[in-house]
Amino acid sequence: MYHVVLGVCGCCGALRPRYKRLVDNIFPEDPEDGLVKTNMEKLTFYALSAPEKLDRIGAYLSERLIRDVGRHRYGYVCIAMEALDQLLMACHCQSINLFVESFLKMVAKLLESEKPNLQILGTNSFVKFANIEEDTPSYHRSYDFFVSRFSEMCHSSHDDLEIKTKIRMSGIKGLQGVVRKTVNDELQANIWDPQHMDKIVPSLLFNLQHVEEAESRSPSPLQAPEKEKENPAELAERCLRELLGRAAFGNIKNAIKPVLIHLDNHSLWEPKVFAIRCFKIIMYSIQPQHSHLVIQQLLGHLDANSRSAATVRAGIVEVLEGEVGWGSPTVLEMFNTLLRQLRLSIDYALTGSYDGAVSLGTKIIKEHEERMFQEAVIKTIGSFASTLPTYQRSEVILFIMSKVPLPSLQHPVEAGRTGENRNRLTQIMLLKSLLQVSTGFQCNNMMSALPSNFLDRLLSTALMEDAEIRLFVLEILISFIDRHGNRHKFSTISTLSDISVLKLKVDKCSRQDTVFMKKHSQQLYRHIYLSCKEDTNMQKHYEALYGLLALISIELANEEVVVDLIRLVLAVQDVAQVNEENLPVYNRCALYALGAAYLNLISQLTTVPAFCQHIHEVIETRKKEAPYMLPEDVFVERPRLSQNLDGVVIEFLFRQSKISEVLGGSGYNSDRLCLPYIPQLTDEDRLSKRRSIGETISLQVEVESRNSPEKEEVSVLTTLSVAVDSVAVEEQERERRRQVVEKFQKAPFEEIAAHCGARFPLHAFLLCVFLPARPPPSPSGTITAAYGQPQNHSIPVYEMKFPDLCVY
């Protein structure tokens, strides 16, 4: 009976299909012996010879593997997967799709197992499959399960650290395989869909957070590659770089959004280190032309987090700062977003709450956090601006300046204590931003760097009571004017006996700079003069004023500018001497010291020996008898001042008559030097929130005789003391100006000449003006004058013959 049964079994075995017999033969009796190679070669040859049987081979292998998994015969499971791998590598026929379906089913079965070894085995097989380029497309294959399962493995929390590391690395490798298999195949499921990216990207970032494991690698070069493979953080970074490097223009948004959400969910903006590292990886991985999309995503995320904690917003802004070199979206859009966040932060700091309700219990903490955020925004604005070309930076400068609230008729400020605080904080923050943008600004044409609409608004802020705002204005002007890096050389006010030690870089004043100074010089002088008269000035203000005067002398000075600057500084000396403003003792001594330092500098720049000698004599006299009038004793930590400045003798002062004499002998306009500098009062003085302003309003007609030592100045308008808020005074001034203009426009020339003085040599002046002019060329040719020189023969206009095309 036994032999009959055995014979029947043998007979049934012989009746089985050949592909099943070939599959059965690759399995040894003892699984430890491994795959039977000779039989595997027969199976491979059969699959290549009969490709229509490949799907059946895969189905049968899948059936055996599922059965072995259920029976815990893991040795045979490994043999089955090895056979599948070899068949995949060898076969690329058109019918491979059905075989792949069986293969993926077996891989999924392994991944579903609770055994880490089976999960790793299935992952390794899937990675090998992912590296195979298939010859035929697949229209219905899905990788949703694999994305979910590999992402889950990336978050493994196994108790054994070594096993946990292996599972996580297998998950990362599996995600990398899915990306490689699907990213370039349009027929596959779109891996860039949010449903997939929301799983893949956070899984990679989760492993990137364990940086300490990556930093604990062995320093041995031979062991470094092996250690690197054992590190999930390094592997996750490589996978993320590969993923982003394959992203097309339309897929960037779906790839970046999960990064932002992950940083939000895990509170990773506040330490900032990980967020900055993530975006460095992103920016170095994506294609350069896509970088502006990432910055745009960050800006939108900043807006979306407007009510988040200041530390979160500061982290986003600092990440933005790190991306400045990669390009940006619309420039004004970017700066508008940053300035809007700056204004919101100011409101939060004032109210102590994000919804406008005052919360005294948390206001101090939030003010500190908001201040930190504001500084981060200002720093980022400066970093972005430094990457822009000159013309775009000029647009940004005008844009920021237009946001500064100024006390004017067109831009009324908010009333009330809260409104004043908000306006002041807004002014300070925007001026800080403007200072950041202007730092390092290089523009050869000052007319382009400081256009009228910008300069008018900037100088209007110089008239405000707030000392901090005035200091920012001075520093901004210095940043624009300094084009040769001389600014730091004037950070300390001193009376150097030889300024060559400063190694100043000086260029000749260009034509464009001359035009700029002709248009705006009086405006600049006036604001410098008014700034000197402020009783709230501190040492930093005088240092900035000295730097501004020095840089104007180096960058923008011609003969006329030098004369005007000397007149201006002498007028500042008169302010300290007369003291109509009732300035404190320190401020008066500071003005004397400022004048000494500047005249010492300008005298050596002009290289007029007599001028230098006069300045040197006055400085030496002050050193001996009045050191409190020199910068070395005033601009120190503990100034040495004199309480009695009313009895200053003339030897301690720089004399206008003496300077006019010595400079006039060297070709400078001595007539102009003899005129004292008197600024004009304008409407912005009345709108600048000053307590009171009493300034001289004059229209000076400078008429002097060259042959007489006497100098005359005809003052058309007398000196007036006016109040800022007096409407009657404004009307009176307006009427006086109208009368003066009308007089000079409509009065006969004889009356104007008589009014200007009988000694005025009008005929000599006219001869000097008109004699050098050449007469128009004569149509009839030239005649020879004395000394053999050709001379144009002029004929009356009514005798000239004009071409027929001339129409009158």
Short mmCIF file of C-alpha atoms in Angstrom, two decimals, residues 212-459:
data_model
loop_
_atom_site.label_atom_id
_atom_site.label_comp_id
_atom_site.label_asym_id
_atom_site.label_seq_id
_atom_site.Cartn_x
_atom_site.Cartn_y
_atom_site.Cartn_z
CA GLU A 212 24.07 64.57 17.44
CA GLU A 213 24.22 61.08 15.98
CA ALA A 214 25.73 62.46 12.76
CA GLU A 215 28.32 64.42 14.70
CA SER A 216 29.51 61.36 16.65
CA ARG A 217 31.07 59.69 13.62
CA SER A 218 34.53 58.22 13.80
CA PRO A 219 37.25 60.58 12.51
CA SER A 220 38.91 57.72 10.64
CA PRO A 221 38.61 58.31 6.87
CA LEU A 222 38.35 54.57 6.22
CA GLN A 223 35.45 54.14 8.59
CA ALA A 224 33.64 57.33 7.64
CA PRO A 225 31.59 55.88 4.73
CA GLU A 226 30.46 52.95 6.84
CA LYS A 227 29.45 55.17 9.72
CA GLU A 228 27.69 57.53 7.38
CA LYS A 229 25.53 54.68 6.08
CA GLU A 230 24.62 53.78 9.63
CA ASN A 231 23.43 57.30 10.35
CA PRO A 232 19.73 58.06 9.68
CA ALA A 233 20.34 61.83 9.79
CA GLU A 234 22.92 61.76 7.00
CA LEU A 235 20.83 59.37 4.94
CA ALA A 236 17.72 61.53 5.42
CA GLU A 237 19.62 64.61 4.30
CA ARG A 238 20.81 62.90 1.11
CA CYS A 239 17.29 61.70 0.40
CA LEU A 240 15.83 65.18 0.98
CA ARG A 241 18.42 66.75 -1.32
CA GLU A 242 17.63 64.20 -4.02
CA LEU A 243 13.90 64.81 -3.64
CA LEU A 244 14.20 68.60 -3.88
CA GLY A 245 16.70 68.37 -6.71
CA ARG A 246 14.08 66.56 -8.81
CA ALA A 247 11.33 69.11 -8.05
CA ALA A 248 9.99 71.04 -11.02
CA PHE A 249 8.67 74.60 -10.91
CA GLY A 250 5.10 73.60 -10.14
CA ASN A 251 6.09 71.14 -7.39
CA ILE A 252 8.17 73.43 -5.18
CA LYS A 253 5.17 74.64 -3.20
CA ASN A 254 4.01 71.13 -2.30
CA ALA A 255 7.54 70.21 -1.22
CA ILE A 256 8.13 73.31 0.96
CA LYS A 257 4.75 73.53 2.67
CA PRO A 258 5.27 70.32 4.72
CA VAL A 259 8.60 71.73 5.91
CA LEU A 260 6.90 74.84 7.27
CA ILE A 261 4.15 72.80 8.91
CA HIS A 262 6.69 70.44 10.50
CA LEU A 263 8.63 73.36 11.96
CA ASP A 264 5.38 74.80 13.32
CA ASN A 265 4.13 71.56 14.84
CA HIS A 266 7.41 70.75 16.58
CA SER A 267 8.18 74.36 17.71
CA LEU A 268 11.42 74.38 15.75
CA TRP A 269 11.35 78.11 14.83
CA GLU A 270 12.38 79.22 18.29
CA PRO A 271 15.79 77.48 18.52
CA LYS A 272 16.23 78.61 14.86
CA VAL A 273 19.29 76.38 14.33
CA PHE A 274 17.40 73.47 12.84
CA ALA A 275 15.13 75.71 10.74
CA ILE A 276 18.11 77.55 9.28
CA ARG A 277 19.85 74.24 8.51
CA CYS A 278 16.74 72.90 6.79
CA PHE A 279 16.44 75.85 4.47
CA LYS A 280 20.11 75.83 3.67
CA ILE A 281 19.64 72.23 2.51
CA ILE A 282 16.60 73.30 0.50
CA MET A 283 18.26 76.27 -1.18
CA TYR A 284 21.37 74.29 -2.11
CA SER A 285 19.28 71.41 -3.49
CA ILE A 286 16.63 73.06 -5.65
CA GLN A 287 17.33 74.56 -9.02
CA PRO A 288 18.58 78.18 -8.72
CA GLN A 289 15.72 79.61 -10.76
CA HIS A 290 13.24 78.23 -8.22
CA SER A 291 14.79 79.88 -5.16
CA HIS A 292 12.48 82.89 -5.24
CA LEU A 293 9.52 80.53 -4.78
CA VAL A 294 10.95 79.35 -1.46
CA ILE A 295 11.38 82.93 -0.26
CA GLN A 296 7.85 83.70 -1.34
CA GLN A 297 6.62 80.72 0.68
CA LEU A 298 8.48 82.02 3.74
CA LEU A 299 7.00 85.49 3.36
CA GLY A 300 3.51 84.04 3.10
CA HIS A 301 4.17 81.89 6.16
CA LEU A 302 5.31 84.99 8.05
CA ASP A 303 2.03 86.70 7.23
CA ALA A 304 0.11 83.60 8.27
CA ASN A 305 1.90 83.70 11.64
CA SER A 306 1.27 87.39 12.29
CA ARG A 307 -0.35 86.55 15.63
CA SER A 308 2.14 83.91 16.65
CA ALA A 309 4.70 84.45 19.38
CA ALA A 310 7.46 86.93 18.62
CA THR A 311 10.07 84.19 18.93
CA VAL A 312 8.35 82.21 16.18
CA ARG A 313 8.16 85.22 13.87
CA ALA A 314 11.77 86.09 14.66
CA GLY A 315 12.83 82.58 13.67
CA ILE A 316 11.05 82.87 10.31
CA VAL A 317 12.66 86.25 9.70
CA GLU A 318 16.13 84.96 10.53
CA VAL A 319 15.63 82.09 8.11
CA LEU A 320 14.66 84.69 5.51
CA GLU A 321 17.85 86.57 6.22
CA GLY A 322 19.88 83.46 5.46
CA GLU A 323 18.33 83.19 1.99
CA VAL A 324 19.19 86.70 0.79
CA GLY A 325 21.75 85.57 -1.75
CA TRP A 326 19.35 83.34 -3.69
CA GLY A 327 17.06 85.90 -5.27
CA SER A 328 13.64 87.06 -4.23
CA PRO A 329 10.13 87.71 -5.49
CA THR A 330 9.01 91.26 -6.27
CA VAL A 331 11.30 93.54 -4.29
CA LEU A 332 8.68 95.99 -3.08
CA GLU A 333 6.35 93.13 -2.19
CA MET A 334 9.03 91.61 0.00
CA PHE A 335 9.88 94.86 1.77
CA ASN A 336 6.21 95.70 2.14
CA THR A 337 5.67 92.41 3.97
CA LEU A 338 8.60 93.03 6.31
CA LEU A 339 7.56 96.61 7.03
CA ARG A 340 3.98 95.52 7.66
CA GLN A 341 5.20 92.99 10.19
CA LEU A 342 7.33 95.69 11.76
CA ARG A 343 4.30 97.94 12.19
CA LEU A 344 2.23 95.09 13.67
CA SER A 345 5.02 94.32 16.12
CA ILE A 346 5.01 97.94 17.28
CA ASP A 347 1.27 97.72 17.93
CA TYR A 348 1.73 94.47 19.84
CA ALA A 349 4.46 96.02 21.98
CA LEU A 350 2.25 99.01 22.84
CA THR A 351 -0.90 97.06 23.65
CA GLY A 352 0.75 93.97 25.13
CA SER A 353 -1.68 91.75 23.25
CA TYR A 354 -2.22 90.42 19.75
CA ASP A 355 -5.89 91.35 19.71
CA GLY A 356 -5.46 94.96 20.86
CA ALA A 357 -6.54 94.40 24.46
CA VAL A 358 -4.13 95.70 27.08
CA SER A 359 -2.71 93.01 29.31
CA LEU A 360 -0.47 94.55 31.95
CA GLY A 361 0.62 91.21 33.33
CA THR A 362 2.47 90.14 30.19
CA LYS A 363 3.37 93.47 28.61
CA ILE A 364 6.99 93.58 29.76
CA ILE A 365 7.76 90.09 28.44
CA LYS A 366 6.11 90.78 25.11
CA GLU A 367 7.86 94.12 24.73
CA HIS A 368 11.20 92.37 25.08
CA GLU A 369 10.23 89.67 22.60
CA GLU A 370 8.79 92.15 20.12
CA ARG A 371 11.94 94.25 20.33
CA MET A 372 13.97 91.18 19.45
CA PHE A 373 11.68 90.50 16.50
CA GLN A 374 11.93 94.12 15.32
CA GLU A 375 15.72 93.98 15.35
CA ALA A 376 15.58 90.75 13.34
CA VAL A 377 13.32 92.39 10.74
CA ILE A 378 15.61 95.41 10.45
CA LYS A 379 18.67 93.20 10.05
CA THR A 380 16.91 91.16 7.38
CA ILE A 381 15.89 94.30 5.50
CA GLY A 382 19.53 95.39 5.43
CA SER A 383 20.70 91.96 4.28
CA PHE A 384 18.17 91.87 1.44
CA ALA A 385 19.02 95.40 0.35
CA SER A 386 22.75 94.62 0.23
CA THR A 387 22.12 92.09 -2.56
CA LEU A 388 20.13 94.48 -4.76
CA PRO A 389 21.54 96.52 -7.64
CA THR A 390 21.76 100.29 -7.17
CA TYR A 391 18.55 101.17 -8.99
CA GLN A 392 16.49 98.68 -6.98
CA ARG A 393 18.03 99.79 -3.72
CA SER A 394 17.06 103.36 -4.57
CA GLU A 395 13.46 102.22 -5.02
CA VAL A 396 13.55 100.49 -1.65
CA ILE A 397 14.95 103.60 0.01
CA LEU A 398 12.15 105.75 -1.38
CA PHE A 399 9.59 103.10 -0.44
CA ILE A 400 10.74 102.92 3.18
CA MET A 401 10.96 106.69 3.49
CA SER A 402 7.39 107.04 2.25
CA LYS A 403 6.25 104.90 5.18
CA VAL A 404 7.83 107.15 7.83
CA PRO A 405 5.06 109.19 9.54
CA LEU A 406 5.99 112.87 9.48
CA PRO A 407 4.22 115.85 11.04
CA SER A 408 3.05 117.55 7.90
CA LEU A 409 -0.14 118.74 6.33
CA GLN A 410 -0.21 115.79 3.94
CA HIS A 411 0.71 113.17 6.58
CA PRO A 412 -1.01 114.02 9.87
CA VAL A 413 0.23 112.01 12.80
CA GLU A 414 -1.96 110.21 15.27
CA ALA A 415 -3.01 112.24 18.26
CA GLY A 416 -2.96 111.14 21.86
CA ARG A 417 -0.34 109.49 23.99
CA THR A 418 -0.69 106.08 22.34
CA GLY A 419 -0.63 107.63 18.89
CA GLU A 420 2.52 109.60 19.69
CA ASN A 421 4.27 106.51 21.02
CA ARG A 422 3.23 104.52 17.97
CA ASN A 423 4.45 107.24 15.62
CA ARG A 424 7.73 107.59 17.46
CA LEU A 425 8.41 103.85 17.49
CA THR A 426 7.43 103.60 13.83
CA GLN A 427 9.75 106.46 12.92
CA ILE A 428 12.66 104.92 14.82
CA MET A 429 12.19 101.44 13.37
CA LEU A 430 11.79 102.67 9.81
CA LEU A 431 14.81 104.95 10.13
CA LYS A 432 16.79 102.00 11.49
CA SER A 433 15.70 100.03 8.44
CA LEU A 434 16.68 102.91 6.20
CA LEU A 435 20.08 103.06 7.87
CA GLN A 436 20.57 99.35 7.20
CA VAL A 437 19.66 99.80 3.54
CA SER A 438 21.91 102.83 3.12
CA THR A 439 24.95 101.13 4.67
CA GLY A 440 27.41 100.36 1.91
CA PHE A 441 25.28 102.12 -0.71
CA GLN A 442 27.49 103.13 -3.62
CA CYS A 443 26.19 105.61 -6.17
CA ASN A 444 28.39 107.93 -8.20
CA ASN A 445 25.55 110.35 -8.81
CA MET A 446 24.29 111.99 -5.62
CA MET A 447 21.25 113.28 -7.48
CA SER A 448 20.16 109.67 -7.87
CA ALA A 449 21.20 108.64 -4.37
CA LEU A 450 19.43 111.56 -2.67
CA PRO A 451 16.55 112.70 -4.89
CA SER A 452 14.57 115.75 -3.82
CA ASN A 453 11.46 113.92 -2.66
CA PHE A 454 13.55 111.64 -0.45
CA LEU A 455 15.88 114.31 0.88
CA ASP A 456 13.01 116.64 1.81
CA ARG A 457 11.29 113.98 3.89
CA LEU A 458 14.51 112.81 5.47
CA LEU A 459 15.57 116.30 6.53
#
